[in-house]
Amino acid sequence: MDLFKRIALFTFLFTSSAVFLLVPAGATLQELQVGMELPDFSLRSISGETGKFSDLRGEKLTILLFWTTWSKNSEKSLVRMEKVYLQYRDKGLSVIGINADDQKITDLTMAAIREEAARLKLTFPLLVDQGLTAFHDAGVIALPTTIVLDKERVIKYELSGYPLVGSEELVDFVAATLDNKKPVMLAEKKGYHPDKNALRFFNMGKNTLKSKRMADTAEMWFKKSIDADPSFVQPRLSLGKFYLQKGDIPAAKTQFEQSLAREPDNVVALCEMGMLLANEGKTEEGKALFARTLKADDAYTPCYYYSGFVLGKKGELVEALRMFDAAMAINPMDYNILVYKARMYEENKMPRESAEAYRKALELVLKLN
């Protein structure tokens, strides 16, 4: 790929509305965490009716399951949630499946969704996320993703992928809540409930990032959020990524370090610090942080493609490609996987492979927009 084409493609990819690098992230969801409110949604059901959270929510808890027809773990999660639904629907539980197969759901895809629902004998409501609006509003990183909400849409529990132990812990939490038993407090360990003013300032920062004209004011809002609640890590993570985009590496590093001082296992801070260290030539230290990240959350996609890029730069191509394949298996809609793969090939002077990866990244971006 010649220099002009590469520059043009980089410009397009990194200014696209679908870019993930500009979005503040959490362990399971990119923007949200336990204790925060999930945006409302109104989607079509597989039978064509409008499905709103307010109409479908449970009296006590609602489980949202983002899933796809092509994921084996989605199938396992759907089957498990069907059993939970049948057991607890009379005790105040609702389960809502949200399909995220593609940006544009074709008639063929819709037929596959209906066929899967019939094959698995699902009885809870199934909605189709045409345009992936709910997917992006929630900041889903991996598919499947399961979110437990109260009736006010406040997140009580969240889970990426379908780890057996984690899934059963989620079910235990739901059971304890609905059976009026002593809460197991698992959700409290997974998130921090921020000060309301801090949350309001944080949301202002997120909203201003979406505007090219107002994006620079996000720094002010994130700082106000930190001042209002120094223990709230999300604005520090967002501020760190803001500084990364500005090229202010020392400032970004400070924010990630401060995040880790408060949450030592925060996967976003671990992963970003790993990449910063690797870029400084401290490859082994960076790889150690990547390992810690994946131990804390093996469904956090960016850590896989960061690892793949760093390993590839060191000539460990077999292991690097394994990491990229793992990332693609978790979230094939994240085109950053292909961008980092292309960059890795460039580092190894493999122009044909690099151009092909860039081409696939561009196709995915166009498909998502």
Coordinates of C-alpha atoms in Angstrom, one line a residue:
M1 CA 0.0 0.0 0.0
D2 CA 1.5 3.3 -1.0
L3 CA 1.9 6.2 1.4
F4 CA -1.0 8.3 0.1
K5 CA -3.5 5.4 0.3
R6 CA -2.3 4.5 3.7
I7 CA -2.7 8.0 5.0
A8 CA -6.1 8.3 3.5
L9 CA -7.3 5.1 5.0
F10 CA -5.9 5.9 8.4
T11 CA -7.7 9.3 8.3
F12 CA -11.0 7.6 7.3
L13 CA -10.7 4.8 9.9
F14 CA -9.8 7.0 12.9
T15 CA -12.4 9.7 12.2
S16 CA -15.2 7.3 11.6
S17 CA -18.2 7.5 13.9
A18 CA -17.7 3.8 14.6
V19 CA -14.3 4.2 16.1
F20 CA -13.9 2.5 19.5
L21 CA -10.6 4.2 20.5
L22 CA -12.4 7.5 21.4
V23 CA -14.9 5.9 23.7
P24 CA -14.2 5.6 27.5
A25 CA -14.2 1.9 28.5
G26 CA -15.1 -0.3 31.4
A27 CA -14.5 -4.0 32.0
T28 CA -17.6 -5.4 30.4
L29 CA -19.1 -2.3 28.8
Q30 CA -17.2 0.5 27.2
E31 CA -19.0 3.4 28.8
L32 CA -21.0 2.0 31.6
Q33 CA -20.6 0.1 34.8
V34 CA -22.5 -1.3 37.8
G35 CA -24.5 1.5 39.5
M36 CA -24.9 3.5 36.3
E37 CA -28.1 3.8 34.2
L38 CA -28.4 2.1 30.8
P39 CA -29.8 4.2 28.1
D40 CA -33.5 3.5 27.2
F41 CA -34.2 1.7 23.9
S42 CA -37.0 1.0 21.5
L43 CA -36.4 -1.9 19.1
R44 CA -38.4 -4.1 16.8
S45 CA -39.2 -7.6 18.0
I46 CA -38.7 -10.6 15.6
S47 CA -42.5 -10.5 15.0
G48 CA -42.4 -6.8 14.0
E49 CA -43.8 -5.1 17.0
T50 CA -42.1 -2.3 18.9
G51 CA -40.3 -3.4 22.1
K52 CA -39.5 -0.8 24.7
F53 CA -37.7 -1.4 28.0
S54 CA -40.6 0.3 29.9
D55 CA -43.0 -2.3 28.4
L56 CA -40.8 -5.4 28.8
R57 CA -39.0 -4.8 32.1
G58 CA -39.5 -7.0 35.0
E59 CA -41.1 -5.9 38.2
K60 CA -37.8 -6.4 40.1
L61 CA -35.0 -7.3 37.6
T62 CA -34.5 -7.5 33.9
I63 CA -31.8 -9.4 32.2
L64 CA -30.6 -8.0 28.8
L65 CA -28.7 -10.5 26.7
F66 CA -26.9 -9.2 23.6
W67 CA -26.4 -12.2 21.3
T68 CA -25.7 -13.4 17.8
T69 CA -26.6 -16.4 15.7
W70 CA -23.0 -17.1 14.8
S71 CA -21.7 -17.4 18.4
K72 CA -21.7 -20.8 20.2
N73 CA -21.5 -19.0 23.5
S74 CA -24.5 -17.0 22.6
E75 CA -26.4 -20.2 22.1
K76 CA -25.3 -21.5 25.6
S77 CA -26.2 -18.1 27.1
L78 CA -29.7 -18.1 25.5
V79 CA -30.4 -21.6 26.7
R80 CA -29.3 -20.8 30.3
M81 CA -31.3 -17.5 30.4
E82 CA -34.4 -19.4 29.1
K83 CA -34.2 -21.7 32.2
V84 CA -33.7 -18.7 34.5
Y85 CA -36.6 -16.9 32.9
L86 CA -39.0 -19.9 33.3
Q87 CA -37.9 -20.3 36.9
Y88 CA -38.2 -16.6 38.0
R89 CA -40.7 -14.9 35.6
D90 CA -43.4 -15.1 38.3
K91 CA -41.1 -13.6 40.9
G92 CA -40.5 -10.3 39.0
L93 CA -37.9 -11.2 36.4
S94 CA -37.9 -10.4 32.7
V95 CA -35.4 -11.5 30.1
I96 CA -34.9 -9.6 26.9
G97 CA -32.7 -10.9 24.1
I98 CA -31.2 -8.3 21.8
N99 CA -29.8 -9.7 18.6
A100 CA -26.7 -7.9 17.3
D101 CA -25.9 -10.0 14.2
D102 CA -25.1 -7.1 11.9
Q103 CA -25.5 -3.3 11.3
K104 CA -28.2 -4.0 8.7
I105 CA -30.5 -6.9 9.3
T106 CA -31.5 -8.5 6.0
D107 CA -34.4 -10.8 5.4
L108 CA -32.0 -13.7 5.4
T109 CA -30.5 -12.7 8.8
M110 CA -34.0 -12.3 10.2
A111 CA -34.9 -15.8 9.1
A112 CA -31.8 -17.1 10.8
I113 CA -32.7 -15.3 14.0
R114 CA -36.2 -16.7 14.0
E115 CA -34.9 -20.2 13.2
E116 CA -32.5 -20.0 16.1
A117 CA -35.3 -18.8 18.5
A118 CA -37.6 -21.7 17.4
R119 CA -34.8 -24.3 17.6
L120 CA -33.9 -23.3 21.1
K121 CA -37.6 -22.9 22.1
L122 CA -37.1 -19.5 23.5
T123 CA -40.1 -17.9 25.2
F124 CA -38.7 -14.6 26.4
P125 CA -39.0 -11.5 24.1
L126 CA -36.4 -11.2 21.3
L127 CA -35.6 -7.8 19.8
V128 CA -33.5 -7.0 16.7
D129 CA -30.9 -4.1 17.0
Q130 CA -31.2 -2.7 13.5
G131 CA -28.4 -0.2 13.2
L132 CA -26.7 -1.6 16.4
T133 CA -28.0 1.5 18.3
A134 CA -28.5 -0.3 21.6
F135 CA -25.3 -2.2 21.1
H136 CA -23.3 1.1 20.8
D137 CA -25.3 2.9 23.5
A138 CA -24.5 0.2 26.0
G139 CA -20.9 0.0 24.8
V140 CA -20.9 -3.7 24.3
I141 CA -17.4 -5.1 23.9
A142 CA -18.0 -8.9 23.5
L143 CA -20.8 -11.1 22.3
P144 CA -22.7 -12.4 24.1
T145 CA -22.9 -9.8 26.9
T146 CA -25.4 -10.1 29.8
I147 CA -26.6 -7.1 31.8
V148 CA -28.9 -7.3 34.9
L149 CA -30.9 -4.1 35.5
D150 CA -33.4 -3.0 38.1
K151 CA -36.7 -1.5 37.0
E152 CA -35.1 2.0 36.7
R153 CA -32.5 0.7 34.2
V154 CA -29.7 0.9 36.8
I155 CA -27.1 -1.8 36.1
K156 CA -26.8 -4.3 38.9
Y157 CA -24.5 -6.9 37.3
E158 CA -22.7 -7.2 33.9
L159 CA -20.9 -10.1 32.2
S160 CA -18.9 -10.4 29.0
G161 CA -18.9 -13.6 27.1
Y162 CA -20.1 -16.9 28.6
P163 CA -17.5 -18.0 31.3
L164 CA -19.1 -20.9 33.1
V165 CA -18.2 -19.7 36.6
G166 CA -19.1 -16.1 35.9
S167 CA -22.5 -17.0 34.3
E168 CA -23.5 -19.1 37.3
E169 CA -22.4 -16.2 39.7
L170 CA -24.8 -14.0 37.7
V171 CA -27.6 -16.5 38.1
D172 CA -26.8 -16.8 41.8
F173 CA -27.1 -13.0 42.1
V174 CA -30.5 -13.0 40.4
A175 CA -31.7 -15.9 42.5
A176 CA -30.7 -14.4 45.7
T177 CA -32.4 -11.1 44.8
L178 CA -35.6 -12.6 43.7
D179 CA -35.8 -15.3 46.4
N180 CA -35.4 -12.5 49.0
K181 CA -32.3 -14.2 50.4
K182 CA -29.3 -12.4 51.8
P183 CA -27.7 -10.8 48.7
V184 CA -24.4 -12.4 47.7
M185 CA -23.1 -8.9 47.0
L186 CA -21.3 -10.0 43.8
A187 CA -22.5 -6.9 41.9
E188 CA -21.1 -4.6 44.6
K189 CA -17.6 -6.1 44.0
K190 CA -17.9 -5.4 40.2
G191 CA -18.6 -1.8 40.2
Y192 CA -18.5 1.5 42.1
H193 CA -21.6 3.7 42.7
P194 CA -20.4 7.2 41.9
D195 CA -21.6 10.5 43.3
K196 CA -24.5 11.8 41.3
N197 CA -22.8 15.1 40.4
A198 CA -19.7 13.2 39.3
L199 CA -21.8 11.0 37.1
R200 CA -23.6 14.1 35.6
F201 CA -20.3 15.7 34.8
F202 CA -18.9 12.5 33.3
N203 CA -22.0 12.1 31.1
M204 CA -21.5 15.7 29.9
G205 CA -17.9 14.8 29.0
K206 CA -19.1 11.8 27.0
N207 CA -21.6 13.8 25.2
T208 CA -19.2 16.6 24.2
L209 CA -16.8 14.0 22.8
K210 CA -19.4 13.3 20.1
S211 CA -19.3 16.9 18.9
K212 CA -16.3 18.0 16.9
R213 CA -16.9 21.6 17.9
M214 CA -17.2 20.8 21.6
A215 CA -14.9 17.8 22.0
D216 CA -12.1 19.8 23.7
T217 CA -14.4 20.8 26.5
A218 CA -14.6 17.1 27.5
E219 CA -11.4 17.6 29.4
M220 CA -13.0 20.1 31.7
W221 CA -16.1 17.9 32.4
F222 CA -14.0 14.8 33.1
K223 CA -11.8 16.9 35.6
K224 CA -15.0 18.3 37.2
S225 CA -16.2 14.7 37.6
I226 CA -12.9 13.6 39.2
D227 CA -13.1 16.6 41.6
A228 CA -16.7 15.7 42.6
D229 CA -15.7 12.1 43.3
P230 CA -12.0 11.2 43.3
S231 CA -12.8 7.5 43.6
F232 CA -14.8 7.4 40.4
V233 CA -12.4 5.8 37.9
Q234 CA -14.4 6.2 34.7
P235 CA -13.6 9.9 34.1
R236 CA -9.9 9.2 34.7
L237 CA -10.0 6.5 32.1
S238 CA -11.8 8.8 29.7
L239 CA -9.4 11.6 30.4
G240 CA -6.4 9.2 29.8
K241 CA -7.8 8.3 26.4
F242 CA -8.5 11.9 25.6
Y243 CA -4.8 12.7 26.3
L244 CA -3.8 9.8 24.2
Q245 CA -5.7 11.2 21.2
K246 CA -4.0 14.5 21.8
G247 CA -0.6 12.9 21.9
D248 CA 0.1 13.9 25.5
I249 CA 1.5 10.6 26.6
P250 CA 2.8 11.7 30.1
A251 CA -0.7 13.1 31.0
A252 CA -2.4 10.0 29.7
K253 CA 0.0 7.8 31.7
T254 CA -0.8 9.7 34.9
Q255 CA -4.5 9.1 34.5
F256 CA -4.1 5.4 34.0
E257 CA -1.7 5.1 36.9
Q258 CA -4.2 6.9 39.1
S259 CA -6.9 4.6 37.9
L260 CA -4.9 1.6 38.9
A261 CA -4.1 3.1 42.3
R262 CA -7.9 2.9 42.9
E263 CA -8.7 -0.2 40.9
P264 CA -5.6 -2.4 40.5
D265 CA -7.5 -4.9 38.3
N266 CA -9.2 -2.3 36.0
V267 CA -8.7 -3.9 32.6
V268 CA -8.8 -0.7 30.6
A269 CA -6.1 0.9 32.7
L270 CA -4.0 -2.3 32.7
C271 CA -4.3 -2.7 29.0
E272 CA -3.5 1.0 28.1
M273 CA -0.5 1.0 30.5
G274 CA 0.7 -2.2 28.9
M275 CA 0.6 -0.6 25.5
L276 CA 2.3 2.6 26.7
L277 CA 5.1 0.6 28.3
A278 CA 5.6 -1.5 25.2
N279 CA 5.8 1.6 23.1
E280 CA 8.5 2.9 25.5
G281 CA 10.5 -0.3 24.7
K282 CA 9.6 -2.0 28.0
T283 CA 8.1 -4.9 26.1
E284 CA 8.2 -7.5 28.9
E285 CA 6.6 -5.1 31.4
G286 CA 3.9 -4.4 28.8
K287 CA 3.2 -8.1 28.1
A288 CA 3.0 -8.7 31.9
L289 CA 0.2 -6.1 32.1
F290 CA -1.6 -7.7 29.1
A291 CA -1.5 -11.0 30.9
R292 CA -2.9 -9.4 34.1
T293 CA -5.7 -7.9 31.9
L294 CA -6.7 -11.1 30.4
K295 CA -6.6 -12.9 33.7
A296 CA -9.0 -10.2 35.1
D297 CA -11.3 -10.3 32.0
D298 CA -10.6 -12.8 29.2
A299 CA -13.3 -11.1 27.0
Y300 CA -11.7 -7.7 26.8
T301 CA -11.0 -7.5 23.1
P302 CA -8.5 -4.5 22.9
C303 CA -6.0 -6.4 25.1
Y304 CA -5.9 -9.2 22.5
Y305 CA -5.1 -6.9 19.5
Y306 CA -2.7 -4.8 21.6
S307 CA -0.9 -8.0 22.5
G308 CA -1.0 -9.2 18.9
F309 CA 0.6 -5.9 17.7
V310 CA 3.3 -6.0 20.3
L311 CA 4.1 -9.7 19.7
G312 CA 4.2 -9.1 16.0
K313 CA 6.6 -6.2 16.3
K314 CA 9.0 -8.6 18.1
G315 CA 8.7 -11.1 15.3
E316 CA 6.5 -13.6 17.2
L317 CA 4.0 -13.8 14.3
V318 CA 2.4 -17.2 15.2
E319 CA 1.5 -16.0 18.7
A320 CA 0.5 -12.6 17.4
L321 CA -2.0 -14.1 14.9
R322 CA -3.4 -16.3 17.6
M323 CA -4.2 -13.1 19.6
F324 CA -5.8 -11.4 16.6
D325 CA -7.9 -14.5 16.0
A326 CA -9.0 -14.6 19.6
A327 CA -10.1 -10.9 19.4
M328 CA -12.1 -11.6 16.2
A329 CA -13.8 -14.5 17.8
I330 CA -15.0 -12.3 20.7
N331 CA -16.1 -9.2 18.7
P332 CA -15.7 -9.4 14.9
M333 CA -17.4 -6.0 14.6
D334 CA -14.4 -4.2 16.1
Y335 CA -12.4 -3.1 13.1
N336 CA -9.5 -2.0 15.2
I337 CA -8.5 -5.6 15.3
L338 CA -7.8 -5.4 11.6
V339 CA -6.1 -2.0 11.8
Y340 CA -3.7 -3.2 14.4
K341 CA -3.1 -6.4 12.4
A342 CA -2.3 -4.3 9.4
R343 CA 0.1 -2.2 11.4
M344 CA 1.7 -5.3 12.7
Y345 CA 2.3 -6.5 9.1
E346 CA 3.7 -3.1 8.2
E347 CA 6.2 -3.5 11.1
N348 CA 7.3 -6.8 9.6
K349 CA 7.6 -5.4 6.0
M350 CA 4.7 -7.5 4.7
P351 CA 2.9 -5.0 2.4
R352 CA 0.6 -7.4 0.7
E353 CA -0.8 -8.8 4.0
S354 CA -0.9 -5.3 5.5
A355 CA -2.9 -4.0 2.5
E356 CA -5.4 -6.9 2.8
A357 CA -6.0 -6.2 6.5
Y358 CA -6.5 -2.5 5.8
R359 CA -9.0 -3.4 3.0
K360 CA -11.0 -5.7 5.3
A361 CA -11.0 -3.0 8.0
L362 CA -12.4 -0.5 5.5
E363 CA -15.0 -2.9 4.4
L364 CA -16.1 -3.4 8.0
V365 CA -16.2 0.3 8.7
L366 CA -18.4 0.9 5.6
K367 CA -20.6 -2.0 6.6
L368 CA -21.0 -0.5 10.1
N369 CA -21.9 3.0 8.9

